[in-house]
XYZ file of C-alpha atoms in Angstrom:
393
model
C -102.441 1.041 97.981
C -104.577 -2.102 98.053
C -105.451 -3.438 94.622
C -109.029 -4.726 94.822
C -108.711 -6.605 91.545
C -105.644 -8.510 92.764
C -107.439 -9.468 95.971
C -110.464 -10.647 94.017
C -108.263 -12.637 91.638
C -106.489 -14.286 94.592
C -109.739 -15.214 96.337
C -111.251 -16.560 93.111
C -108.195 -18.773 92.656
C -107.710 -20.028 96.200
C -111.161 -19.765 97.861
C -113.476 -21.864 95.751
C -117.084 -22.615 96.493
C -119.884 -20.446 97.823
C -118.493 -16.984 98.749
C -121.423 -16.396 101.113
C -120.415 -19.417 103.217
C -116.833 -18.152 103.342
C -118.058 -14.733 104.482
C -120.411 -16.097 107.147
C -117.806 -18.441 108.638
C -115.208 -15.657 108.686
C -117.682 -13.283 110.395
C -118.558 -15.873 113.056
C -114.865 -16.623 113.606
C -113.995 -12.964 114.164
C -116.953 -12.534 116.523
C -115.839 -15.669 118.366
C -112.417 -14.156 119.019
C -113.976 -10.967 120.409
C -116.539 -12.678 122.635
C -114.201 -15.385 123.947
C -111.623 -12.724 124.797
C -114.271 -10.861 126.780
C -115.625 -13.996 128.470
C -112.209 -15.306 129.547
C -110.571 -12.055 130.664
C -111.255 -12.498 134.378
C -110.401 -16.208 134.389
C -107.107 -15.585 132.594
C -106.209 -12.746 134.944
C -106.431 -14.888 138.081
C -105.250 -18.158 136.552
C -102.261 -16.818 134.643
C -101.074 -13.998 136.863
C -102.653 -11.067 135.063
C -102.029 -12.371 131.544
C -105.508 -11.611 130.173
C -104.334 -12.282 126.604
C -103.577 -15.965 127.210
C -106.947 -17.278 126.037
C -107.133 -14.628 123.331
C -103.941 -15.895 121.694
C -104.828 -19.547 122.224
C -108.340 -19.228 120.874
C -107.253 -17.050 117.937
C -104.768 -19.751 116.959
C -107.522 -22.395 117.103
C -109.912 -20.250 115.047
C -107.346 -19.750 112.300
C -106.440 -23.434 112.505
C -110.104 -24.252 111.847
C -110.026 -21.824 108.889
C -107.003 -23.688 107.553
C -108.752 -27.041 108.045
C -111.754 -25.673 106.154
C -109.518 -24.449 103.335
C -107.752 -27.827 103.044
C -111.053 -29.734 103.159
C -112.631 -27.597 100.447
C -109.710 -28.275 98.095
C -110.428 -32.019 98.189
C -113.063 -33.530 95.922
C -115.942 -34.365 98.279
C -116.315 -37.828 96.730
C -113.107 -38.946 98.462
C -114.639 -38.354 101.882
C -116.926 -41.347 101.418
C -113.898 -43.663 101.451
C -112.183 -41.901 104.347
C -115.349 -41.824 106.484
C -115.603 -45.610 106.755
C -112.099 -45.801 108.221
C -112.877 -42.886 110.555
C -116.077 -44.600 111.633
C -114.302 -47.835 112.546
C -111.616 -45.838 114.360
C -114.150 -43.816 116.347
C -115.690 -46.926 117.944
C -112.646 -47.935 120.056
C -111.897 -44.265 120.749
C -115.401 -43.719 122.143
C -115.129 -46.841 124.286
C -111.695 -45.784 125.552
C -112.944 -42.278 126.380
C -115.921 -43.723 128.232
C -113.839 -46.083 130.350
C -110.455 -44.367 130.674
C -110.866 -40.808 129.404
C -110.259 -37.530 131.217
C -113.132 -36.957 133.636
C -114.633 -33.477 133.739
C -118.010 -32.617 135.271
C -118.686 -36.316 135.936
C -118.209 -37.265 132.269
C -115.251 -38.924 130.538
C -115.488 -37.408 127.062
C -111.861 -36.530 126.374
C -108.686 -38.403 125.555
C -105.320 -36.792 126.214
C -103.065 -37.052 123.162
C -99.553 -38.193 124.173
C -96.501 -35.953 123.613
C -98.514 -32.788 122.799
C -100.643 -33.105 125.983
C -103.810 -31.832 124.287
C -107.316 -33.166 124.843
C -109.312 -34.724 122.037
C -113.052 -35.447 122.013
C -113.781 -38.592 119.955
C -117.484 -37.762 119.661
C -116.650 -34.912 117.252
C -114.835 -37.342 114.958
C -117.657 -39.877 115.273
C -120.352 -37.314 114.426
C -118.595 -36.163 111.268
C -117.757 -39.717 110.173
C -121.299 -40.995 110.747
C -122.974 -38.220 108.727
C -120.519 -38.593 105.827
C -120.824 -42.378 105.824
C -124.601 -42.257 106.098
C -124.774 -39.916 103.096
C -122.562 -42.320 101.147
C -124.627 -45.386 102.033
C -127.868 -43.629 101.161
C -126.596 -42.445 97.783
C -125.355 -45.934 96.824
C -128.608 -47.612 97.840
C -131.121 -45.342 96.141
C -132.014 -48.055 93.613
C -132.795 -50.657 96.292
C -133.760 -48.332 99.129
C -136.648 -50.634 100.160
C -134.364 -53.651 100.616
C -134.331 -53.964 104.393
C -131.481 -56.449 104.682
C -128.982 -54.939 102.225
C -129.844 -51.260 102.396
C -131.215 -50.473 105.817
C -129.637 -52.805 108.366
C -126.084 -51.377 107.935
C -127.397 -47.816 108.366
C -129.518 -48.729 111.381
C -126.596 -50.529 113.021
C -124.137 -47.684 112.536
C -126.605 -45.088 113.822
C -127.402 -47.224 116.856
C -123.792 -48.086 117.703
C -122.309 -44.597 117.323
C -125.178 -42.738 119.000
C -125.287 -45.339 121.760
C -121.573 -45.044 122.532
C -121.711 -41.249 122.528
C -124.737 -41.375 124.839
C -122.651 -43.159 127.486
C -120.907 -39.873 128.262
C -122.897 -37.208 126.405
C -126.637 -37.739 126.052
C -127.452 -34.373 124.483
C -124.882 -34.822 121.702
C -126.108 -38.366 121.035
C -129.767 -37.319 120.832
C -128.970 -34.403 118.536
C -126.866 -36.617 116.252
C -129.605 -39.247 116.191
C -132.221 -36.664 115.160
C -129.898 -35.391 112.432
C -129.498 -38.940 111.120
C -133.269 -39.396 111.153
C -133.686 -36.212 109.130
C -130.997 -37.269 106.665
C -132.607 -40.690 106.228
C -135.967 -39.036 105.605
C -134.418 -36.821 102.914
C -132.804 -39.956 101.461
C -136.263 -41.503 100.876
C -136.159 -44.121 103.624
C -139.733 -45.416 104.180
C -141.461 -44.095 107.281
C -141.983 -47.588 108.712
C -138.211 -48.102 108.738
C -137.682 -44.694 110.313
C -140.013 -45.832 113.078
C -137.762 -48.862 113.574
C -134.751 -46.547 113.809
C -136.609 -44.455 116.366
C -137.123 -47.614 118.421
C -133.388 -48.388 118.162
C -132.622 -44.863 119.332
C -134.952 -45.047 122.314
C -133.458 -48.420 123.250
C -129.888 -47.056 123.013
C -130.733 -43.983 125.095
C -132.462 -46.153 127.703
C -129.355 -48.289 128.079
C -127.188 -45.167 128.291
C -129.416 -43.747 131.012
C -128.767 -46.844 133.132
C -125.202 -47.789 132.218
C -123.787 -44.432 131.156
C -122.399 -41.567 133.187
C -124.978 -38.814 132.619
C -128.340 -40.478 133.202
C -129.139 -38.891 136.571
C -127.828 -35.509 135.438
C -130.017 -35.546 132.325
C -133.127 -36.460 134.331
C -132.509 -33.723 136.910
C -131.955 -31.098 134.202
C -135.216 -31.974 132.456
C -137.111 -31.980 135.759
C -135.681 -28.583 136.744
C -136.626 -27.140 133.376
C -140.199 -28.442 133.556
C -140.883 -27.583 137.187
C -139.044 -24.222 137.220
C -138.601 -24.687 140.974
C -134.870 -25.256 141.149
C -133.273 -23.382 138.267
C -129.541 -24.239 138.060
C -127.072 -21.488 138.905
C -125.610 -21.286 135.398
C -129.083 -20.944 133.894
C -129.925 -18.134 136.319
C -126.794 -16.204 135.395
C -127.455 -16.773 131.697
C -130.979 -15.372 132.003
C -129.614 -12.309 133.830
C -127.090 -11.708 131.043
C -129.825 -11.956 128.420
C -132.218 -9.720 130.367
C -129.657 -6.956 130.936
C -128.461 -6.899 127.329
C -131.417 -4.907 126.071
C -131.711 -3.928 122.430
C -128.198 -2.676 121.724
C -126.239 -4.369 124.536
C -123.626 -3.055 126.928
C -120.915 -2.936 124.288
C -117.984 -5.231 123.453
C -116.005 -6.255 126.537
C -118.503 -4.771 129.001
C -120.165 -7.965 130.197
C -120.829 -8.228 133.931
C -122.099 -11.807 134.028
C -118.861 -13.207 132.621
C -117.571 -13.006 136.197
C -120.380 -15.224 137.493
C -121.562 -17.385 134.592
C -119.867 -20.819 134.452
C -118.756 -21.861 130.954
C -119.399 -18.320 129.673
C -116.818 -18.938 126.951
C -118.332 -22.269 125.852
C -121.817 -23.588 126.587
C -123.295 -20.164 127.421
C -121.352 -17.920 125.079
C -124.576 -16.797 123.400
C -125.657 -15.191 126.684
C -122.502 -13.052 126.567
C -123.267 -12.166 122.944
C -126.749 -10.961 123.941
C -125.426 -9.056 126.952
C -122.713 -7.219 125.019
C -124.367 -6.833 121.606
C -128.036 -6.869 122.558
C -130.989 -8.197 120.643
C -129.589 -6.678 117.469
C -126.338 -8.639 117.774
C -128.214 -11.817 118.732
C -130.487 -11.413 115.709
C -127.488 -11.020 113.415
C -125.901 -14.196 114.833
C -129.131 -16.153 114.300
C -129.364 -14.766 110.768
C -125.792 -15.892 110.046
C -126.593 -19.462 111.086
C -129.795 -19.480 109.045
C -127.775 -18.209 106.092
C -125.393 -21.141 106.522
C -128.356 -23.516 106.467
C -129.828 -21.880 103.374
C -126.554 -21.875 101.445
C -125.794 -25.430 102.503
C -129.183 -26.579 101.261
C -128.684 -24.567 98.074
C -125.409 -26.405 97.494
C -127.263 -29.677 98.122
C -129.942 -28.785 95.564
C -127.358 -27.705 92.973
C -125.255 -30.851 93.356
C -125.435 -33.183 90.394
C -124.947 -36.259 92.568
C -127.128 -37.719 95.307
C -124.082 -38.135 97.542
C -123.108 -34.468 97.314
C -126.626 -33.310 98.055
C -127.084 -35.603 101.045
C -123.631 -34.758 102.369
C -124.170 -30.990 102.254
C -127.663 -31.288 103.719
C -126.579 -33.564 106.579
C -123.617 -31.445 107.645
C -125.603 -28.199 107.365
C -128.404 -29.575 109.520
C -125.949 -30.921 112.120
C -124.217 -27.552 112.574
C -127.262 -25.298 112.509
C -129.522 -27.494 114.661
C -126.809 -27.641 117.333
C -126.480 -23.854 117.138
C -130.224 -23.355 117.581
C -130.343 -25.746 120.550
C -127.410 -23.966 122.221
C -128.992 -20.537 121.760
C -132.359 -21.833 122.933
C -130.794 -23.119 126.164
C -129.110 -19.760 126.814
C -132.410 -17.876 126.657
C -134.414 -20.456 128.611
C -136.192 -22.352 125.831
C -134.770 -25.739 126.798
C -132.948 -27.647 129.539
C -129.180 -27.321 129.904
C -127.387 -29.558 127.406
C -123.666 -28.793 127.563
C -123.464 -28.375 123.773
C -121.041 -25.731 122.464
C -122.116 -23.106 119.941
C -120.484 -24.105 116.620
C -117.904 -21.614 115.283
C -118.335 -19.357 118.345
C -117.574 -21.325 121.517
C -114.013 -21.879 122.686
C -112.785 -25.426 122.124
C -110.139 -27.117 120.042
C -111.754 -30.328 118.777
C -115.150 -28.729 118.179
C -113.674 -25.847 116.173
C -111.438 -28.134 114.130
C -114.153 -30.591 113.107
C -116.670 -27.818 112.460
C -114.094 -26.257 110.136
C -113.688 -29.604 108.360
C -117.461 -29.911 107.991
C -117.727 -26.417 106.514
C -114.874 -27.244 104.121
C -116.727 -30.336 102.911
C -119.872 -28.277 102.312
C -117.750 -25.817 100.310
C -116.312 -28.719 98.329
C -119.845 -29.749 97.405
C -120.761 -26.163 96.523
C -117.870 -25.835 94.087
C -119.323 -28.715 92.060
C -117.546 -31.635 90.508
C -113.834 -30.866 90.769
C -112.506 -33.444 88.368
C -114.143 -34.780 85.262
C -113.812 -38.398 84.226
C -110.804 -39.128 81.979
C -113.057 -39.834 78.965
C -114.997 -36.628 79.382
C -111.792 -34.648 79.899
C -110.179 -36.065 76.748
C -113.300 -35.336 74.702
C -113.352 -31.768 76.001
C -109.671 -31.239 75.171
C -110.157 -32.788 71.723
C -113.128 -30.526 70.990
C -111.075 -27.451 71.891
C -108.378 -28.200 69.316
C -108.381 -26.329 65.978
C -110.212 -28.245 63.254
C -107.055 -28.959 61.191
C -105.154 -30.153 64.242
C -108.072 -32.251 65.398
C -108.291 -33.845 61.958
């Protein structure tokens, strides 16, 4: 017989932070396993000789690995991430350049680096996104007293945003633009004057313009925008996505009963939301949207409750990055925007994306659990005050 009190005691001890965030992430992870299994069944059957469980086992392992990464990240005091992020930011620059010039090419874009010995692909842009948001939150919190000092406070932030977003744009324009907008939003929350935000916008437009000419995805991005505006030459994957959404109805066809998974390219990644709508209907799609909005609300609540500017900016930045990407992905699947190639966080199949999203959620949970360690002076005073009066004397 399961003892509810023992389970509650275990979760209270080992799963700190906002319980709603834990619940939402777990629900999205379980749904991800179900939908990815459905979306990859046909591919696995033909590619692996009838072994339809191949992607199920692989993706389930990655989902639980992301849960573990989230658990580890939430155990660490979020203040330490400010120090780690600077190193990660410097490391991401050569990795992005290497991926651009020598990375694994897929769909005319070199976004991946193959890790030696384990032969697994790694996408440096995921590391760069996380490092930039954490570092930007740290720089903003340290410069609140001299936030109007252009040379000391703003130039380092402008440079990092321009360099990282520019390098990502060389191979992935949609990710770079989304990250740039997230940084703009974070800077606005951090009280950066509007005139300086306009300067950052100019830097962003300049970086994107260079990427359109020098980078790998300029022509593809232009053609996708033109096709979306003109509606004359709708790409094949968009057509199949719209069919999946249209045939889902209110309640859907039921788990595992998707028809478009056999025709829709990247049904397990970029267009996984179309499979969700087809199998679970408008009701299931509404629940998924509600889960992401709940993540945003709880992340912002953790930001508001944080006693430090760094914790608040960190939670807000990471929450916006995850949820905005989710909304863009779902909007593309239902025809509200041009094709971007962005995965749906916590739902799409993918190793690097799942891992770094789990780390980001763990950091938000670390902020939500409050200050983990008190200062030595405060701790000694607290211990002294708890002693009996005779002993204290």
